[in-house]
Amino acid sequence: MSSIYHRISVRKYEDRPVEKDKILEILRAGMQAPSAGNQQPWEFYVVEDLDKIQALAASSPYAGCAAGAKTVIVPVYRTEGIRFPELAQIDLSIAQENMWLRTDELELGGVWLAIAPARERMDNVRKVLNLPESVEPFSLFPVGYPAESRPQQDRFHEDRIHWVN
């Protein structure tokens, strides 16, 4: 649970690759997420090709920091053969959070870069990765050894809690 209070958005990475076993641990955590009707709509593209990473970094006005990562994980969701397609992005959000927390536990850093639901960004990522029509890109998740550090903010605000008795 400590990663909940430790995890930060890391946008700067050391110039070294992340080991495959650590990437698999991150993806295992993502796939452990609950999903609507247990539909598990996720698939993951692990991008290590530096030219493709540069293109992904240009796919959104907010994704430039991905250019400094050696690995970018691109979670996508299937659009066919799932019971609750309207909940697929929520399912991917839960999986993404699990991935981020596991990343922190592995002493790595990452940042969740939104792609969905912005159609232009989704189309850009689709083109870069030549994704099949049966999936939609959800986010970019650059992962690496952090080249920056800071404490996480305390986001607890008791005044936002409303007790209904």
mmCIF file of C-alpha atoms in Angstrom:
data_model
loop_
_atom_site.group_PDB
_atom_site.id
_atom_site.type_symbol
_atom_site.label_atom_id
_atom_site.label_comp_id
_atom_site.label_asym_id
_atom_site.label_seq_id
_atom_site.Cartn_x
_atom_site.Cartn_y
_atom_site.Cartn_z
ATOM 1 C CA MET A 1 0.000 0.000 0.000
ATOM 2 C CA SER A 2 2.926 2.384 0.457
ATOM 3 C CA SER A 3 3.139 2.962 -3.306
ATOM 4 C CA ILE A 4 -0.270 4.663 -3.148
ATOM 5 C CA TYR A 5 1.361 7.372 -1.036
ATOM 6 C CA HIS A 6 4.717 7.325 -2.815
ATOM 7 C CA ARG A 7 3.886 7.144 -6.545
ATOM 8 C CA ILE A 8 4.528 10.292 -8.553
ATOM 9 C CA SER A 9 4.384 11.214 -12.223
ATOM 10 C CA VAL A 10 7.906 10.635 -13.537
ATOM 11 C CA ARG A 11 8.658 12.390 -16.822
ATOM 12 C CA LYS A 12 12.475 12.125 -16.879
ATOM 13 C CA TYR A 13 14.322 8.838 -17.148
ATOM 14 C CA GLU A 14 17.877 7.567 -16.924
ATOM 15 C CA ASP A 15 19.455 6.403 -20.158
ATOM 16 C CA ARG A 16 19.148 2.673 -19.469
ATOM 17 C CA PRO A 17 16.619 0.052 -20.505
ATOM 18 C CA VAL A 18 14.103 -1.588 -18.200
ATOM 19 C CA GLU A 19 14.546 -5.327 -17.799
ATOM 20 C CA LYS A 20 11.946 -7.564 -19.466
ATOM 21 C CA ASP A 21 11.064 -9.287 -16.172
ATOM 22 C CA LYS A 22 10.131 -5.907 -14.642
ATOM 23 C CA ILE A 23 7.955 -5.018 -17.642
ATOM 24 C CA LEU A 24 6.209 -8.378 -17.291
ATOM 25 C CA GLU A 25 5.615 -7.695 -13.576
ATOM 26 C CA ILE A 26 4.024 -4.351 -14.460
ATOM 27 C CA LEU A 27 1.792 -6.006 -17.062
ATOM 28 C CA ARG A 28 0.869 -8.818 -14.656
ATOM 29 C CA ALA A 29 -0.318 -6.185 -12.177
ATOM 30 C CA GLY A 30 -2.380 -4.507 -14.897
ATOM 31 C CA MET A 31 -4.041 -7.765 -15.859
ATOM 32 C CA GLN A 32 -4.993 -8.448 -12.236
ATOM 33 C CA ALA A 33 -7.404 -5.505 -12.332
ATOM 34 C CA PRO A 34 -11.116 -6.129 -11.940
ATOM 35 C CA SER A 35 -13.254 -5.397 -14.978
ATOM 36 C CA ALA A 36 -16.953 -5.094 -15.774
ATOM 37 C CA GLY A 37 -18.410 -8.570 -16.138
ATOM 38 C CA ASN A 38 -14.821 -9.885 -15.966
ATOM 39 C CA GLN A 39 -14.484 -8.900 -19.627
ATOM 40 C CA GLN A 40 -10.766 -8.085 -19.350
ATOM 41 C CA PRO A 41 -10.767 -5.960 -22.530
ATOM 42 C CA TRP A 42 -7.072 -5.105 -22.349
ATOM 43 C CA GLU A 43 -4.101 -5.845 -24.518
ATOM 44 C CA PHE A 44 -0.703 -4.186 -24.226
ATOM 45 C CA TYR A 45 1.883 -3.070 -26.770
ATOM 46 C CA VAL A 46 5.394 -2.784 -25.336
ATOM 47 C CA VAL A 47 7.294 -0.315 -27.502
ATOM 48 C CA GLU A 48 11.091 -0.280 -27.335
ATOM 49 C CA ASP A 49 11.820 0.899 -30.877
ATOM 50 C CA LEU A 50 13.201 4.421 -30.381
ATOM 51 C CA ASP A 51 11.765 5.772 -33.647
ATOM 52 C CA LYS A 52 8.294 4.560 -32.678
ATOM 53 C CA ILE A 53 8.726 6.037 -29.201
ATOM 54 C CA GLN A 54 9.558 9.399 -30.799
ATOM 55 C CA ALA A 55 6.439 9.136 -32.970
ATOM 56 C CA LEU A 56 4.304 8.240 -29.942
ATOM 57 C CA ALA A 57 5.734 11.252 -28.093
ATOM 58 C CA ALA A 58 4.446 13.410 -30.964
ATOM 59 C CA SER A 59 0.977 11.805 -30.933
ATOM 60 C CA SER A 60 -0.378 14.190 -28.299
ATOM 61 C CA PRO A 61 0.547 17.717 -27.245
ATOM 62 C CA TYR A 62 1.123 16.350 -23.718
ATOM 63 C CA ALA A 63 3.207 13.273 -24.554
ATOM 64 C CA GLY A 64 6.587 14.858 -25.275
ATOM 65 C CA CYS A 65 8.158 13.374 -22.137
ATOM 66 C CA ALA A 66 7.704 9.887 -23.611
ATOM 67 C CA ALA A 67 10.608 10.666 -25.949
ATOM 68 C CA GLY A 68 13.062 10.200 -23.065
ATOM 69 C CA ALA A 69 11.864 6.721 -22.114
ATOM 70 C CA LYS A 70 13.405 3.469 -23.334
ATOM 71 C CA THR A 71 10.037 1.710 -23.008
ATOM 72 C CA VAL A 72 6.501 2.911 -23.596
ATOM 73 C CA ILE A 73 3.625 0.606 -22.741
ATOM 74 C CA VAL A 74 0.493 1.291 -24.782
ATOM 75 C CA PRO A 75 -2.627 -0.218 -23.204
ATOM 76 C CA VAL A 76 -5.417 -0.794 -25.719
ATOM 77 C CA TYR A 77 -8.924 -2.173 -25.333
ATOM 78 C CA ARG A 78 -10.767 -4.584 -27.559
ATOM 79 C CA THR A 79 -13.974 -3.348 -29.163
ATOM 80 C CA GLU A 80 -15.284 -6.756 -30.207
ATOM 81 C CA GLY A 81 -16.358 -9.730 -28.116
ATOM 82 C CA ILE A 82 -16.787 -7.867 -24.835
ATOM 83 C CA ARG A 83 -20.030 -7.655 -22.861
ATOM 84 C CA PHE A 84 -19.836 -4.032 -21.747
ATOM 85 C CA PRO A 85 -17.962 -1.968 -24.345
ATOM 86 C CA GLU A 86 -19.136 1.267 -22.733
ATOM 87 C CA LEU A 87 -17.107 0.344 -19.629
ATOM 88 C CA ALA A 88 -13.876 -0.678 -21.365
ATOM 89 C CA GLN A 89 -12.150 2.662 -20.699
ATOM 90 C CA ILE A 90 -13.021 2.378 -17.006
ATOM 91 C CA ASP A 91 -11.596 -1.144 -16.982
ATOM 92 C CA LEU A 92 -8.394 0.167 -18.566
ATOM 93 C CA SER A 93 -8.194 2.958 -15.983
ATOM 94 C CA ILE A 94 -8.143 0.388 -13.196
ATOM 95 C CA ALA A 95 -5.519 -1.679 -15.009
ATOM 96 C CA GLN A 96 -3.420 1.451 -15.637
ATOM 97 C CA GLU A 97 -3.479 2.360 -11.945
ATOM 98 C CA ASN A 98 -2.383 -1.166 -10.970
ATOM 99 C CA MET A 99 0.481 -0.881 -13.465
ATOM 100 C CA TRP A 100 1.553 2.473 -12.080
ATOM 101 C CA LEU A 101 1.580 1.245 -8.490
ATOM 102 C CA ARG A 102 3.610 -1.838 -9.421
ATOM 103 C CA THR A 103 6.019 0.394 -11.370
ATOM 104 C CA ASP A 104 6.648 2.388 -8.207
ATOM 105 C CA GLU A 105 7.122 -0.786 -6.137
ATOM 106 C CA LEU A 106 9.809 -1.884 -8.619
ATOM 107 C CA GLU A 107 11.612 1.453 -8.041
ATOM 108 C CA LEU A 108 10.811 2.547 -11.565
ATOM 109 C CA GLY A 109 8.928 5.627 -12.677
ATOM 110 C CA GLY A 110 6.160 6.240 -15.124
ATOM 111 C CA VAL A 111 3.488 8.688 -16.128
ATOM 112 C CA TRP A 112 -0.035 8.099 -17.422
ATOM 113 C CA LEU A 113 -0.482 10.051 -20.651
ATOM 114 C CA ALA A 114 -4.114 10.208 -21.750
ATOM 115 C CA ILE A 115 -4.905 9.191 -25.307
ATOM 116 C CA ALA A 116 -8.563 8.098 -25.068
ATOM 117 C CA PRO A 117 -11.108 9.523 -25.475
ATOM 118 C CA ALA A 118 -9.458 12.146 -27.726
ATOM 119 C CA ARG A 119 -10.108 10.739 -31.214
ATOM 120 C CA GLU A 120 -7.218 12.600 -32.891
ATOM 121 C CA ARG A 121 -4.710 11.238 -30.353
ATOM 122 C CA MET A 122 -6.195 7.748 -30.653
ATOM 123 C CA ASP A 123 -5.877 7.893 -34.434
ATOM 124 C CA ASN A 124 -2.274 9.106 -34.165
ATOM 125 C CA VAL A 125 -1.310 6.197 -31.912
ATOM 126 C CA ARG A 126 -3.201 3.744 -34.123
ATOM 127 C CA LYS A 127 -1.187 4.929 -37.114
ATOM 128 C CA VAL A 128 2.197 4.778 -35.339
ATOM 129 C CA LEU A 129 1.627 1.213 -34.141
ATOM 130 C CA ASN A 130 -0.463 0.057 -37.105
ATOM 131 C CA LEU A 131 -3.117 -1.194 -34.677
ATOM 132 C CA PRO A 132 -5.886 -3.475 -35.880
ATOM 133 C CA GLU A 133 -9.389 -2.006 -36.096
ATOM 134 C CA SER A 134 -10.522 -4.372 -33.320
ATOM 135 C CA VAL A 135 -8.676 -2.373 -30.626
ATOM 136 C CA GLU A 136 -8.616 1.236 -29.455
ATOM 137 C CA PRO A 137 -5.556 2.893 -27.871
ATOM 138 C CA PHE A 138 -6.188 4.024 -24.316
ATOM 139 C CA SER A 139 -3.008 5.657 -22.994
ATOM 140 C CA LEU A 140 0.741 5.893 -23.205
ATOM 141 C CA PHE A 141 2.746 4.765 -20.194
ATOM 142 C CA PRO A 142 6.443 5.652 -20.487
ATOM 143 C CA VAL A 143 8.428 3.578 -17.998
ATOM 144 C CA GLY A 144 12.018 3.869 -16.880
ATOM 145 C CA TYR A 145 14.498 4.400 -14.125
ATOM 146 C CA PRO A 146 13.630 7.815 -12.668
ATOM 147 C CA ALA A 147 15.979 10.708 -13.291
ATOM 148 C CA GLU A 148 13.892 12.894 -10.989
ATOM 149 C CA SER A 149 12.508 12.595 -7.481
ATOM 150 C CA ARG A 150 10.146 14.521 -5.259
ATOM 151 C CA PRO A 151 7.674 13.695 -2.508
ATOM 152 C CA GLN A 152 4.094 12.985 -3.451
ATOM 153 C CA GLN A 153 1.516 15.623 -2.541
ATOM 154 C CA ASP A 154 -0.903 14.940 0.287
ATOM 155 C CA ARG A 155 -4.236 15.044 -1.542
ATOM 156 C CA PHE A 156 -6.474 14.218 1.401
ATOM 157 C CA HIS A 157 -9.146 16.875 2.007
ATOM 158 C CA GLU A 158 -11.535 15.996 4.775
ATOM 159 C CA ASP A 159 -13.886 18.788 3.690
ATOM 160 C CA ARG A 160 -14.639 16.737 0.553
ATOM 161 C CA ILE A 161 -16.125 13.915 2.615
ATOM 162 C CA HIS A 162 -19.850 14.016 3.192
ATOM 163 C CA TRP A 163 -21.320 11.639 5.746
ATOM 164 C CA VAL A 164 -24.887 10.550 5.040
ATOM 165 C CA ASN A 165 -26.538 8.931 8.080
#
